[in-house]
Structure formats: structure tokens, C-alpha cells
C-alpha positions as a printed Julia matrix, in Angstrom:
565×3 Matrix{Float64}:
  -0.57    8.87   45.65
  -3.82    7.46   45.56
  -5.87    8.31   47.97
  -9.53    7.25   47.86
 -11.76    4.88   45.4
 -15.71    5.45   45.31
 -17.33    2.55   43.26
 -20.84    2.15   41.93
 -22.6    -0.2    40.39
 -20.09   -1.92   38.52
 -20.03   -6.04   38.16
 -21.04   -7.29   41.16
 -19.6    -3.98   43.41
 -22.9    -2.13   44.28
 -21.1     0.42   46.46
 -17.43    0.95   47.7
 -15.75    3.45   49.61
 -12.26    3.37   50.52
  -9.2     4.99   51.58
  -5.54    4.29   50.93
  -2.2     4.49   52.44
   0.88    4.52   51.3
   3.48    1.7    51.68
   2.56   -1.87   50.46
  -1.07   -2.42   50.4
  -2.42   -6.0    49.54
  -5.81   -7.37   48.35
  -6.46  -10.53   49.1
  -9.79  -13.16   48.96
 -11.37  -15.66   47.35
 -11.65  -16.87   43.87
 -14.59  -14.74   42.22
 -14.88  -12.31   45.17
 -14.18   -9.35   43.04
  -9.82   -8.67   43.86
  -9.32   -8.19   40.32
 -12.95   -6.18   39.93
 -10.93   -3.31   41.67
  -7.7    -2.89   39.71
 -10.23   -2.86   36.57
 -12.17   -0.07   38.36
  -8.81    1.9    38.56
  -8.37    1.55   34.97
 -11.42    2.43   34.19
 -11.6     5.89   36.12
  -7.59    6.31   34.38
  -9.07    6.41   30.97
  -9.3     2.64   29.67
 -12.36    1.7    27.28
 -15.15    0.8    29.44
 -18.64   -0.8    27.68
 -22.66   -0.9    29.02
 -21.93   -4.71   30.19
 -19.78   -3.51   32.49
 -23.03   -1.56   34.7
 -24.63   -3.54   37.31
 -27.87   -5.27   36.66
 -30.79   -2.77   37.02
 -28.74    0.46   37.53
 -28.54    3.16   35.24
 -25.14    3.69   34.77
 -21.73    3.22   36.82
 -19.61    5.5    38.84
 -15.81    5.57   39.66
 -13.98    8.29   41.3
 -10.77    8.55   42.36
  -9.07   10.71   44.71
  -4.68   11.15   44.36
  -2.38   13.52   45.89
  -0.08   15.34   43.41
   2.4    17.26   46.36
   5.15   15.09   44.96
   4.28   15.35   41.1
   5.17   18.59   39.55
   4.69   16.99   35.84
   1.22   16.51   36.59
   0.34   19.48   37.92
   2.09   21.22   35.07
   0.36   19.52   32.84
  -3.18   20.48   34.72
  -2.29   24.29   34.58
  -1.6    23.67   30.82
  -4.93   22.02   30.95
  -6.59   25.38   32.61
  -8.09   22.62   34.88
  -7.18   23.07   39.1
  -3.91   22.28   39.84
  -3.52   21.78   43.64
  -2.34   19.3    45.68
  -5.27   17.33   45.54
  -6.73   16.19   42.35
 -10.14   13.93   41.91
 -11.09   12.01   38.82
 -13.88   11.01   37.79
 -15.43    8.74   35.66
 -19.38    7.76   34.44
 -20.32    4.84   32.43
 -24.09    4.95   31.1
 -26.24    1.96   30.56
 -26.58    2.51   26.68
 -22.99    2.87   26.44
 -22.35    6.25   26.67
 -19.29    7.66   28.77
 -18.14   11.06   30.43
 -14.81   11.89   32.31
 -14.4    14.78   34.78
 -10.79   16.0    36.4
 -11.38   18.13   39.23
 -15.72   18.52   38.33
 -14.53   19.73   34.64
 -15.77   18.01   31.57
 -12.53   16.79   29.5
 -12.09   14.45   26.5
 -11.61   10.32   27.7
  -8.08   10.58   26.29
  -7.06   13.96   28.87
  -8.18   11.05   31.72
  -5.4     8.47   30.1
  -3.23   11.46   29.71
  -3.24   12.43   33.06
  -3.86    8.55   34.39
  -0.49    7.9    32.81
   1.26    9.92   35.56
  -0.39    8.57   38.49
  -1.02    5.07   38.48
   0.94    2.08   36.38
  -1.35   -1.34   36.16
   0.25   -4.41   35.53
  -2.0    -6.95   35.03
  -1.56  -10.86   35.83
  -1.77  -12.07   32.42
   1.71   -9.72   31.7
   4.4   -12.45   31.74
   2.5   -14.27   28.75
   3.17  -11.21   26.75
   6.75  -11.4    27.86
   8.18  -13.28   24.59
   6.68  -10.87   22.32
   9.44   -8.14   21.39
   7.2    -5.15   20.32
   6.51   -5.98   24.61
  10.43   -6.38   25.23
  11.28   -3.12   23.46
   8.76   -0.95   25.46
   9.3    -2.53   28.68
  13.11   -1.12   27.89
  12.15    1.9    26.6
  10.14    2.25   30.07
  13.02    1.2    32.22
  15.79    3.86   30.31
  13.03    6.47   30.79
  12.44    6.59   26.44
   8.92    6.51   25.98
   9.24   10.43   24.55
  12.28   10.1    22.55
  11.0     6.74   20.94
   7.25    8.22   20.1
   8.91   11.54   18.46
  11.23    8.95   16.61
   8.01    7.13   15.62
   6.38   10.55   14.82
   9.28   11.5    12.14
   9.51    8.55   10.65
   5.63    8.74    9.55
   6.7    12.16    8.41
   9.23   11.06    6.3
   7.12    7.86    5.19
   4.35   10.69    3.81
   7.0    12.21    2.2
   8.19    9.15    0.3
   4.98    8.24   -0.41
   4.14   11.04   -2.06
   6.86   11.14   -3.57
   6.06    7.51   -5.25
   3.34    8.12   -6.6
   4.24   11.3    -8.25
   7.14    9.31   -9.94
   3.96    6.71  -10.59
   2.24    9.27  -12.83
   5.59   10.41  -14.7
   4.82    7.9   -17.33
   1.05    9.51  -18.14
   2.28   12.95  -17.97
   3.08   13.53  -21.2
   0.54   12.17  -22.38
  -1.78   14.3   -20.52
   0.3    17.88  -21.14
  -0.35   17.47  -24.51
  -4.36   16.94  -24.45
  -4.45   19.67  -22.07
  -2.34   21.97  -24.48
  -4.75   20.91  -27.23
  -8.22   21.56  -25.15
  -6.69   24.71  -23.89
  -5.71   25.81  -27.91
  -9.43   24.8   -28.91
 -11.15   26.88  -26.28
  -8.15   29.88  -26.91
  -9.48   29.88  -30.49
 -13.0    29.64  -30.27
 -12.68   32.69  -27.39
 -16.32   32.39  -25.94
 -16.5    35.37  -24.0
 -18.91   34.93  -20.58
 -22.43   36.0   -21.19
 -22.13   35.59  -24.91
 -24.39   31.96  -25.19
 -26.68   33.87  -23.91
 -26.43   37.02  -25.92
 -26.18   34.71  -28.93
 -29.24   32.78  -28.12
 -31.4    36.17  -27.57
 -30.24   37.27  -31.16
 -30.65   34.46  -32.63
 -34.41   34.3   -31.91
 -34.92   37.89  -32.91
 -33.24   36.84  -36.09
 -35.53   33.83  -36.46
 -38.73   36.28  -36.23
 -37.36   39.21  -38.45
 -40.34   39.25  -40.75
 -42.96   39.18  -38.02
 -41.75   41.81  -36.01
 -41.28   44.35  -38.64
 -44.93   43.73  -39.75
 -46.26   43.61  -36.73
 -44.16   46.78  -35.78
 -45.88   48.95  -38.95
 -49.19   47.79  -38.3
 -49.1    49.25  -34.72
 -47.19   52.29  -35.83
 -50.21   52.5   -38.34
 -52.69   52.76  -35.98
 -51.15   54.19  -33.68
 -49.88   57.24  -35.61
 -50.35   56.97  -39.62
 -53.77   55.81  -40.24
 -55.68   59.06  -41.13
 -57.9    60.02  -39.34
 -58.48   57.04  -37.23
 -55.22   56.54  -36.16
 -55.33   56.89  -32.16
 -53.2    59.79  -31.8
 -56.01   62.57  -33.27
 -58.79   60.56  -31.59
 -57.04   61.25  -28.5
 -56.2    64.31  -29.02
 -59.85   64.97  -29.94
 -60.96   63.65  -26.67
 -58.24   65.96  -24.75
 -59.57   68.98  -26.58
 -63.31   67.7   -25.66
 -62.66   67.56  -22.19
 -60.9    70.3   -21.71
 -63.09   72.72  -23.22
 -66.02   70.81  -20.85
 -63.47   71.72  -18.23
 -63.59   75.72  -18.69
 -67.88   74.87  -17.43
 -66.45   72.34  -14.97
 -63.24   72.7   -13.02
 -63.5    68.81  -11.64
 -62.37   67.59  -15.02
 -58.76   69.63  -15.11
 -56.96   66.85  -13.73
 -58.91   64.28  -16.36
 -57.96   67.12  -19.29
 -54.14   66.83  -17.76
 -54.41   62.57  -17.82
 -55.28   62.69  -21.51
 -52.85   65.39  -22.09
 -49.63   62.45  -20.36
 -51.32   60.39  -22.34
 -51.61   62.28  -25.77
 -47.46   62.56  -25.09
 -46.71   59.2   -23.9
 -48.62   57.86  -27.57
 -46.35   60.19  -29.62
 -43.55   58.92  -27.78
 -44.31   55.22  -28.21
 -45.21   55.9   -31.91
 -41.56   57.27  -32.14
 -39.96   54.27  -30.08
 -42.03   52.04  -32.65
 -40.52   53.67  -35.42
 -36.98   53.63  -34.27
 -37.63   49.77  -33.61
 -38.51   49.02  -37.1
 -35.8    50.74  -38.7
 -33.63   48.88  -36.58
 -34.63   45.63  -37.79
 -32.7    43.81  -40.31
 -33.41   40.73  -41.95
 -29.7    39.95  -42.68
 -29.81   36.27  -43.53
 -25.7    36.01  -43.52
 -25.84   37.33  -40.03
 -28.47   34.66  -38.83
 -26.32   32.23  -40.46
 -23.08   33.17  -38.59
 -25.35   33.72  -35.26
 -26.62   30.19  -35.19
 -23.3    28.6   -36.61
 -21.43   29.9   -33.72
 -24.17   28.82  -31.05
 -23.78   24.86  -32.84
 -20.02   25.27  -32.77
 -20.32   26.42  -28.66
 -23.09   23.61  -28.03
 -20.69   21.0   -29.82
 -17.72   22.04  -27.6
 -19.49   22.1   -24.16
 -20.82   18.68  -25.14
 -17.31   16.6   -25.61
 -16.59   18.44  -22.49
 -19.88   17.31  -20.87
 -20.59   21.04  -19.37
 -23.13   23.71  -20.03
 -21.89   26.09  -22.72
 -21.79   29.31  -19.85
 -19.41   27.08  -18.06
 -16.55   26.78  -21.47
 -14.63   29.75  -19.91
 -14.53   28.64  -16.36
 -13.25   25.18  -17.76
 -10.47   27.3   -19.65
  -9.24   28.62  -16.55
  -9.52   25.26  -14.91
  -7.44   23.29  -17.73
  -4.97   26.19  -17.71
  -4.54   25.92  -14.29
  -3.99   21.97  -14.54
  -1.53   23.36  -17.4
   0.64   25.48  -15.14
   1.21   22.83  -12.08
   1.75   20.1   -14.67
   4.33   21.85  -16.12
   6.09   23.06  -12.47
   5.76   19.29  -11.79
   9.39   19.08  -12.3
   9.97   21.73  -10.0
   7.91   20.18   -6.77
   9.2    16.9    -7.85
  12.55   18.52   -6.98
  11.33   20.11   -4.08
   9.56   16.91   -2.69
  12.52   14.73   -2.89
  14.57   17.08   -1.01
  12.15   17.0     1.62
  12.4    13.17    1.66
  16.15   13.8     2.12
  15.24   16.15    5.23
  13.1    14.17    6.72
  14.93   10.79    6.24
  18.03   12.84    7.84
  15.52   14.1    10.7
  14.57   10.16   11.61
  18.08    8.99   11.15
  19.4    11.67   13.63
  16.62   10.78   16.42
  16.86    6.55   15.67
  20.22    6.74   15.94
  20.11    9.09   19.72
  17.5     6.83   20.6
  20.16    3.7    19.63
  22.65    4.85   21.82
  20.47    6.04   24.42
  18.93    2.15   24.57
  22.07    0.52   24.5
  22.86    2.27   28.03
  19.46    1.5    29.44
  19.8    -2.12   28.19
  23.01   -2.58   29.72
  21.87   -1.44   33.17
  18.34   -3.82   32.86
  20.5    -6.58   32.13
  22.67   -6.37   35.54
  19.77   -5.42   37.49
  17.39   -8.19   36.4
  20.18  -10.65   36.9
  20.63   -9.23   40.12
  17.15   -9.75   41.01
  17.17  -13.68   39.5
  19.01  -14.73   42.75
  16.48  -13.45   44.87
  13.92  -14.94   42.88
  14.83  -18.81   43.42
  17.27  -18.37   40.34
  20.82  -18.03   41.67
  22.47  -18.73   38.18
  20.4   -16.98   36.21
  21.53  -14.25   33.77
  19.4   -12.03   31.85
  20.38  -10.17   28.63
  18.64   -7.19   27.35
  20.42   -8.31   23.61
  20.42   -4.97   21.13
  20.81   -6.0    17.49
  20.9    -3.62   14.3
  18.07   -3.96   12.07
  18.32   -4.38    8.35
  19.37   -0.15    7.1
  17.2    -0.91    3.72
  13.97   -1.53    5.89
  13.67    0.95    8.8
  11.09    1.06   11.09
   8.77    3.28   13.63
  10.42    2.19   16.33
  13.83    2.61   15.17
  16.82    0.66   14.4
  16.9    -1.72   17.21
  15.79   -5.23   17.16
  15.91   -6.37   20.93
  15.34   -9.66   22.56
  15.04  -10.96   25.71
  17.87  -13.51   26.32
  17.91  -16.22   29.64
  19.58  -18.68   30.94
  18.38  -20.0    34.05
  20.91  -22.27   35.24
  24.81  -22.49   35.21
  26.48  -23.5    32.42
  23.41  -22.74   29.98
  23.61  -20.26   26.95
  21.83  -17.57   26.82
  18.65  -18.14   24.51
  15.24  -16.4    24.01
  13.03  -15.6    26.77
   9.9   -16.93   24.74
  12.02  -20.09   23.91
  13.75  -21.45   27.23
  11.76  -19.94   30.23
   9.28  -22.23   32.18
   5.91  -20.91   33.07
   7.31  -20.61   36.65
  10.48  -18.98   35.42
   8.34  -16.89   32.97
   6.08  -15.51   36.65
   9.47  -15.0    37.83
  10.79  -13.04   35.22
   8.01  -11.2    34.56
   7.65  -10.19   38.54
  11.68   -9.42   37.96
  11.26   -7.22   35.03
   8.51   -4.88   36.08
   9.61   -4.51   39.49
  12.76   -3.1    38.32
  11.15   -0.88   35.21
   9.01    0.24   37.86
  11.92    1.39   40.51
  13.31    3.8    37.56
   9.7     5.01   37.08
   8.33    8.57   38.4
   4.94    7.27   38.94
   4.12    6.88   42.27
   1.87    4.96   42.37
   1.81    0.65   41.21
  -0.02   -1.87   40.76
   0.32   -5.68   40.23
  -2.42   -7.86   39.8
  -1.38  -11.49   40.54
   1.68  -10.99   39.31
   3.25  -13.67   41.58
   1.39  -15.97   39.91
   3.31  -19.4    39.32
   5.6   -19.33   42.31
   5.05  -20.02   45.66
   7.29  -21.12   49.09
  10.28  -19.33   49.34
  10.46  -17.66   45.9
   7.1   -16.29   47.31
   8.18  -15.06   50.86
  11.38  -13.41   48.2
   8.35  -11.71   45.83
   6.55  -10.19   48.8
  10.06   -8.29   50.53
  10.9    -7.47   46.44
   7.06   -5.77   46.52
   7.71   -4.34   50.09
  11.37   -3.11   49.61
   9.45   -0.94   46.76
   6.75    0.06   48.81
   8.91    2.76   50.71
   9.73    4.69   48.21
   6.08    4.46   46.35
   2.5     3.26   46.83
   2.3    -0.22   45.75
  -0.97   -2.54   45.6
  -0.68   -6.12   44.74
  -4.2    -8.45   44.03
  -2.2   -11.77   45.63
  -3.33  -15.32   46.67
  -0.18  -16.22   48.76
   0.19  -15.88   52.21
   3.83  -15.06   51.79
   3.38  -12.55   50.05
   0.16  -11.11   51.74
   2.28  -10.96   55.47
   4.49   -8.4    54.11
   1.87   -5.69   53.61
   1.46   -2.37   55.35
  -2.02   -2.0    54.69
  -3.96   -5.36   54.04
  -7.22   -5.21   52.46
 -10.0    -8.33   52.77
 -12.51   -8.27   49.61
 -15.71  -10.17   49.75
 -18.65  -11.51   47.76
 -21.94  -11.55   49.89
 -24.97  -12.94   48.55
 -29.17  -13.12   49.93
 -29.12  -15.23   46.94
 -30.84  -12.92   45.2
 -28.6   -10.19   44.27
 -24.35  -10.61   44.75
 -22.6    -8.21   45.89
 -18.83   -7.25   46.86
 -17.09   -5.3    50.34
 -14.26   -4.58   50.84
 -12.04   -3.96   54.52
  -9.13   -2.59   56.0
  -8.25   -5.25   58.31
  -6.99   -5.33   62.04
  -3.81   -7.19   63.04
  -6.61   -9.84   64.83
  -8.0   -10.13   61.38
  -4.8   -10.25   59.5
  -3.78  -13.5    61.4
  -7.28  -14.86   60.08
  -6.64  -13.63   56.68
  -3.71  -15.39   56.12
  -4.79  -18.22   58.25
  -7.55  -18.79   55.6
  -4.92  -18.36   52.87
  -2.88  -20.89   53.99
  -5.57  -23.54   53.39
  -7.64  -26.03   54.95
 -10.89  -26.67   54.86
 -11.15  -25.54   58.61
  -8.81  -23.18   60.24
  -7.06  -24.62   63.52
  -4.99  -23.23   65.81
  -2.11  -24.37   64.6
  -2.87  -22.89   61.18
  -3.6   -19.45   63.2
  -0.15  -20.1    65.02
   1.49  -20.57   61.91
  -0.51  -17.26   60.8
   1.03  -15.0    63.47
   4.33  -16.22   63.19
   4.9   -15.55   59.74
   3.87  -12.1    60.1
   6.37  -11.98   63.15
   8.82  -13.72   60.82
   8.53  -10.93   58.0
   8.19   -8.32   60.37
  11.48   -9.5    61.58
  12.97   -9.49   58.17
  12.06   -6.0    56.98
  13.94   -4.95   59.95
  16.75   -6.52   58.82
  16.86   -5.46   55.27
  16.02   -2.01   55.95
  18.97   -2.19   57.98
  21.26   -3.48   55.76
């Protein structure tokens, strides 16, 4: 049950503060003073889209909190522990709407995601809205409104949920059967590339290998000349060759070292050194026997690097990247060749899945059928009260075409009527008047909303289009479901406005200035005003007040009587 509402800054409400009872609770006022402002606040904090134009002029951003009691709602509570959010009795929502379009939502001070405040909105509180019965005619409408009343809405969205599973499916399996033409086509290029990389075998790291010997092979001649002449002087050249100078210097110095011990360690330097020159004049030989100007092996060195190059070109790669694209092509190989054998495995799970949806469409058939049949009787049961004595409603269940099924199953259903004796039953969009359509609508969601678990409604000038009697009947329909739920209703008629538990007066005040919106929980006193005012006139009388009083008596009188009956 709702509780409490805390509004600010939103349209023309600056600040509201309310508390609610249970029973029937009305909201009545004038044109523009803000009725309907409320029920969109209630959305609003229950997870609908919100925007910045929806902030008051001037503030920073808008606030909406509501307050609900969850003693008699064990799926919501559940669903809060699953949450890990506080699941006692009482639960507060809250929701903030910034001036640049930015939102947040809070359940019970925590953080959560908009769509855990619709989640959790869904249990508490059910809006309908006064534009409703023009919706009416359209079936996608009719089929959820039943699917509401037989208590479906699961069973239809996991039949939705397999049949996009099986749609996947199929589609994947289309367009594999698509490419069934090409893929011949393309096994054999692959075996080809595949066989042209097999045979020319570059092994990784040999481009470069190739390219390093290749410019060795390129500078033979120089580097075995310039190899000898260093070997010359380093070793050969007698007696200038730098290994007996240095060793002339070494014996220098360390002779000079026997007068001078300070020079040792420069005797032991050119000692290394003497060694390191004899080694190098060995490494320098070794080098230049090494070298071989082999003209048949440059040839074959730099015809293999062109043949490499010419490859990784028609493949549009670098050439260190032909042996990755060998194991990419052969991979390509292997799951084009198993393509039979997931084209196997894919249609069977078409067959599965198609079984799967089949299975659930056809539960959720059956299941519909039932619900329909029980709509029909109690909608036409609720026609006579509703100025339509005649009437007869059918909730009409046909089977769809089997070669084209759908999301929401295999039922089409319409909305039949006939509003007077002796008429066929035809389409609700077709036949209904636009006070028959109020009617109807008023019928329809009073009696989805009896079946419903929420506890919690709302119906925004829903009585719309009616008036007199068929009025004075909406209000006891709306009362007669206040005692087992909380019901608000946003209503301009005094019939239906004098059969309220809880009446609520909403008003637009203005210093002309700035506008802005109260609401108040009126007195019996100001209850016989309320509905004085509602009766019309452009000045209340007495009589009108008179009037006022006794039709509150009047109803007062008549609730006795059909909670009695």
C-alpha cells in the first residue's frame, strides 16, 4: 500500500507532502490544477522515463519519494532480499531528476539501476491512464490486457523469450545454407593457398636470416680484404705489425717497473692487452677463412627472399607473417570442411528449439482460452451495471496462420461487442461509441485489476465519457474494489467523487508571479463544498450544497446496502 508521496519541484508542484489511506481515495479539482501532475509523479518515482523539462523553473533538479507498505506482499519482499536491498515491511523509493537530464533511483537509500525501480514499481502500483480506452481497439492492447486478467504475463514473456531463441537459430541457420553455394568455391582456393605456402615451407625467423646472409653475400670481396689487411697489421706485418710493438712496450714497462713498483698494474694492462690482440688476430683469421664467395649460393639466397617477398605480396602481409597466415587458412580449412557437421548440428537445434516454443505457445493457448472465457462473463456481467443491460462482451480466441508464428504465440484475439439486444457481436474498435468505448474500458480494467495481486490502483479519468447514473454505477464499481485494495481515481464527476473514503482537493495558487500546486485531505464540511463546486454553477447556492450532502448521504446509504448483499 502506498503510503506517503514527497514532491519537489516538478511542473508547477513546488512542494508536496502527503499521506494515504487505504480504501477509495479520490482527487478531484479544476482543469489545469495539477490532478493528473500527481499520478505522473507516481510513475515517475516507479521507474517511467522522466526528462530535464519536467524540473520546475529555476530549481536544480526534482525529487519524488514514495513511501509503501509491503506486510501483505511477500513477492516483493522476496524479490528485495534477492536484491540484497532491506526487505521489511516498509519500503521507500526514491527518485531524482537533474536539470541537465541526468537521473538516479534509490530503494530503501541504495543506489540501483532505473529498471530495478520499474521492476519493483511493477508490484506495487498499476497506473491506468485516461487516454487507455483509445488504445482499446488495438489487439497487441487486447491480448495483454488478457494475458493480465488470466495472470500470463510470465508464461507469455518466456514464450516470447524462446521463440527469439529459436528465431536465432533459424537465422543462423539461413544464412549458413546462404553461403553453401560459395563454399566450394572457397575450399578449393584455400586448399590451393594452403599447398603454396606447404611447399614453399618458410620457416619463422628465416626472412630474416635470409636477408642477413644475403648482405654478407653481397659484400664477400670487401670483407675478406678488409679482414687480411687488419690481420696484417695486426699480426703479420714484420716488424711493425702491432702485436711486437706491444709487446715491446710491455717488456719496456715492466723492466721500468723492477725501479718503480707504481707501474706493475700498467705492466699487467699491457700484458691483457698483449693477449686480447693475439686473440683478436686469431678471431680475424678464423673470420676470413670462413668467408666464401660462393656466387651459386648468393644466387639461391636472394632467389628465395624474391620468391617469399612475391608470396607475402598477393597475400598483402609482411613476409614474417606467411606462417601465421598458414595456420590461419588451415584453420579456415578445418571448420569449412566440419561445415557439414555444424550444419547438422544447427538444424537440430532449430528442431529443439522450434519444439521448445511450440510446447510453451501451445500451454500458453490453452491457458488463454480459460482466462478468456472467464473475462468474457465477467465483463458482460459488469455491462449491466454500466448503463448497458444487453451488452455482451467476447474475449474471441482465433488460431493464427501455423506457417507464420509469432512472439506472442498462436493466438489472434479480438475484442468482440454488442451493445444492444439483438446485435451481433462485432469488433470493439468497429461498433463501440466513444461513451461505450469509456465504458468498456472502465469495465475491462476494473475487472483485470480484481484478479491482480497488486495492491495498489490507479485510474486517471478513466470515467471519462459517462456521466448521471452510469457515473453514480462507476464510482460503487471503483468503491466495491476499494475494500479489498488501495484505489485512487483523478475524477471530474461528483458521482463518482461522493463515493470516496479519502477525498483529496488539489489546487493551483498563483501571486502571479510564480504557480504553484497544494494539495488536501478534506473534512466532511469541505467534502459537501467539493462536490458542491463539482456539480457546477457559476456560484454555489444552497440548494447546490443541499444537493451536495445528500448525495453523499445517498451513496453512503448504498454502500451499506451492497456490502450487505
Amino acid at each position: 500500500m502506498l503510503e506517503g508521496l514527497q514532491i519537489r519541484n516538478f511542473a508547477i508542484i513546488d512542494e508536496v507532502d502527503v499521506e494515504f489511506r487505504s480504501g477509495m481515495t479520490v482527487l478531484t479539482g479544476e482543469t489545469g490544477a495539477g490532478k493528473s501532475i500527481l499520478v505522473d509523479a507516481m510513475g515517475l518515482v516507479l521507474g517511467e522515463r522522466g526528462s530535464s523539462n519536467l524540473v520546475r523553473k529555476g530549481a536544480k533538479r526534482a525529487e519524488f519519494t514514495a513511501e509503501f507498505c509491503l506486510s501483505q506482499l511477500p513477492k516483493a519482499k522476496e524479490w528485495l532480499e534477492e536484491q540484497m536491498l532491506d526487505a521489511d515491511n516498509d519500503c521507500v523509493l526514491r527518485r531524482v531528476i537533474n536539470n541537465d537530464g541526468r537521473s538516479r533511483a534509490f530503494i530503501n537509500g541504495n543506489k540501483v539501476p532505473l529498471q530495478n525501480l520499474k521492476k519493483l514499481g511493477e508490484m506495487l502500483l498499476d497506473i491506468h491512464g485516461q487516454h487507455f480506452h483509445q488504445s482499446l481497439g488495438n489487439r497487441n492492447v487486447q491480448r495483454d490486457l488478457l494475458d493480465h486478467f488470466g495472470e500470463l504475463n510470465d508464461l507469455a514473456l518466456t514464450t516470447m523469450k524462446k521463440f527469439v531463441d529459436w528465431k536465432a537459430c533459424s537465422d543462423k541457420l539461413q544464412v549458413l545454407e546462404a553461403t553453401n553455394i560459395d563454399r566450394q568455391a572457397e575450399l578449393e582456393l584455400l586448399q590451393f593457398q594452403i599447398r603454396e605456402l606447404k611447399e614453399l615451407n618458410v620457416q619463422p625467423g628465416e626472412f630474416a636470416d635470409l636477408r642477413e646472409e644475403q648482405i654478407k653475400l653481397q659484400n664477400s670481396g670487401r670483407l675478406i680484404e678488409g679482414t687480411s689487411t687488419a690481420l696484417e697489421l695486426l699480426y703479420e706485418a714484420d716488424p711493425t705489425n702491432a702485436q711486437t710493438l706491444l709487446a715491446e712496450v710491455t717488456q719496456s714497462i715492466e723492466t721500468l717497473s723492477t725501479f718503480d713498483e707504481s707501474l706493475s698494474p700498467l705492466a699487467d694492462m699491457l700484458h691483457e692487452a698483449t693477449i686480447q690482440v693475439s686473440e683478436a688476430a686469431d678471431s680475424l683469421r678464423r673470420y676470413g677463412q670462413s668467408l666464401d664467395m660462393d656466387s651459386a649460393r648468393r644466387d639461391f639466397v636472394e632467389e628465395r627472399l624474391d620468391t617469399i617477398k612475391e608470396l607475402a605480396r598477393k597475400h598483402r602481409i609482411q613476409p614474417d607473417d606467411l606462417d601465421a597466415l598458414h595456420n590461419d587458412l588451415s584453420d579456415k580449412l578445418h571448420h569449412l570442411t566440419n561445415a557439414n557437421e555444424y550444419d547438422s548440428q544447427l538444424r537440430e537445434s532449430v528442431s529443439r528449439e522450434e519444439k521448445r516454443y511450440q510446447a510453451l505457445a501451445k500451454r500458453l493457448s490453452a491457458k488463454r482460452r480459460k482466462a478468456a472465457k472467464r473475462l468474457s462473463e465477467a465483463v458482460t456481467e459488469a455491462m449491466k451495471n454500466l448503463g448497458m443491460p444487453d451488452g455482451i462482451f467476447v474475449a474471441s480466441i482465433e488460431d493464427i496462420d501455423p506457417k507464420e508464428p509469432r512472439s506472442h504465440g498462436l493466438d489472434q484475439i479480438t475484442f468482440l461487442i454488442s451493445a444492444n439486444a439483438g446485435q451481433a457481436v462485432m469488433p470493439l474498435s468497429k461498433v463501440a461509441s466513444g461513451g461505450e468505448l469509456s465504458r468498456m474500458s472502465l469495465a475491462i480494467q476494473v475487472i483485470a485489476s480484481a484478479g491482480s495481486d497488486i495492491p495498489t490502483m490507479v485510474f486517471d479519468e478513466v470515467d471519462s465519457g459517462v456521466g448521471g447514473s452510469i457515473a453514480e454505477m462507476v464510482g460503487l464499481r471503483l468503491y466495491d474494489l476499494g475494500q479489498t485494495r488501495q484505489v485512487f481515481c483523478v475524477t471530474h464527476l461528483p458521482q463518482v467523487a461522493s463515493y470516496a473514503t479519502n477525498h483529496f482537493r488539489i489546487v493551483k495558487i498563483s501571486d502571479g508571479k510564480s504557480t504553484k500546486t497544494k494539495i488536501s485531505l478534506l473534512t466532511d464540511d469541505e467534502r459537501i463544498e467539493e462536490i458542491a463546486r463539482m456539480l457546477g454553477g457559476i456560484k454555489i447556492t444552497a440548494r447546490t450544497r443541499e444537493h451536495a450532502a445528500e448525495m453523499l448521504a445517498v451513496d453512503n446509504r448504498k454502500v451499506a446496502i451492497i456490502k450487505s448483499a
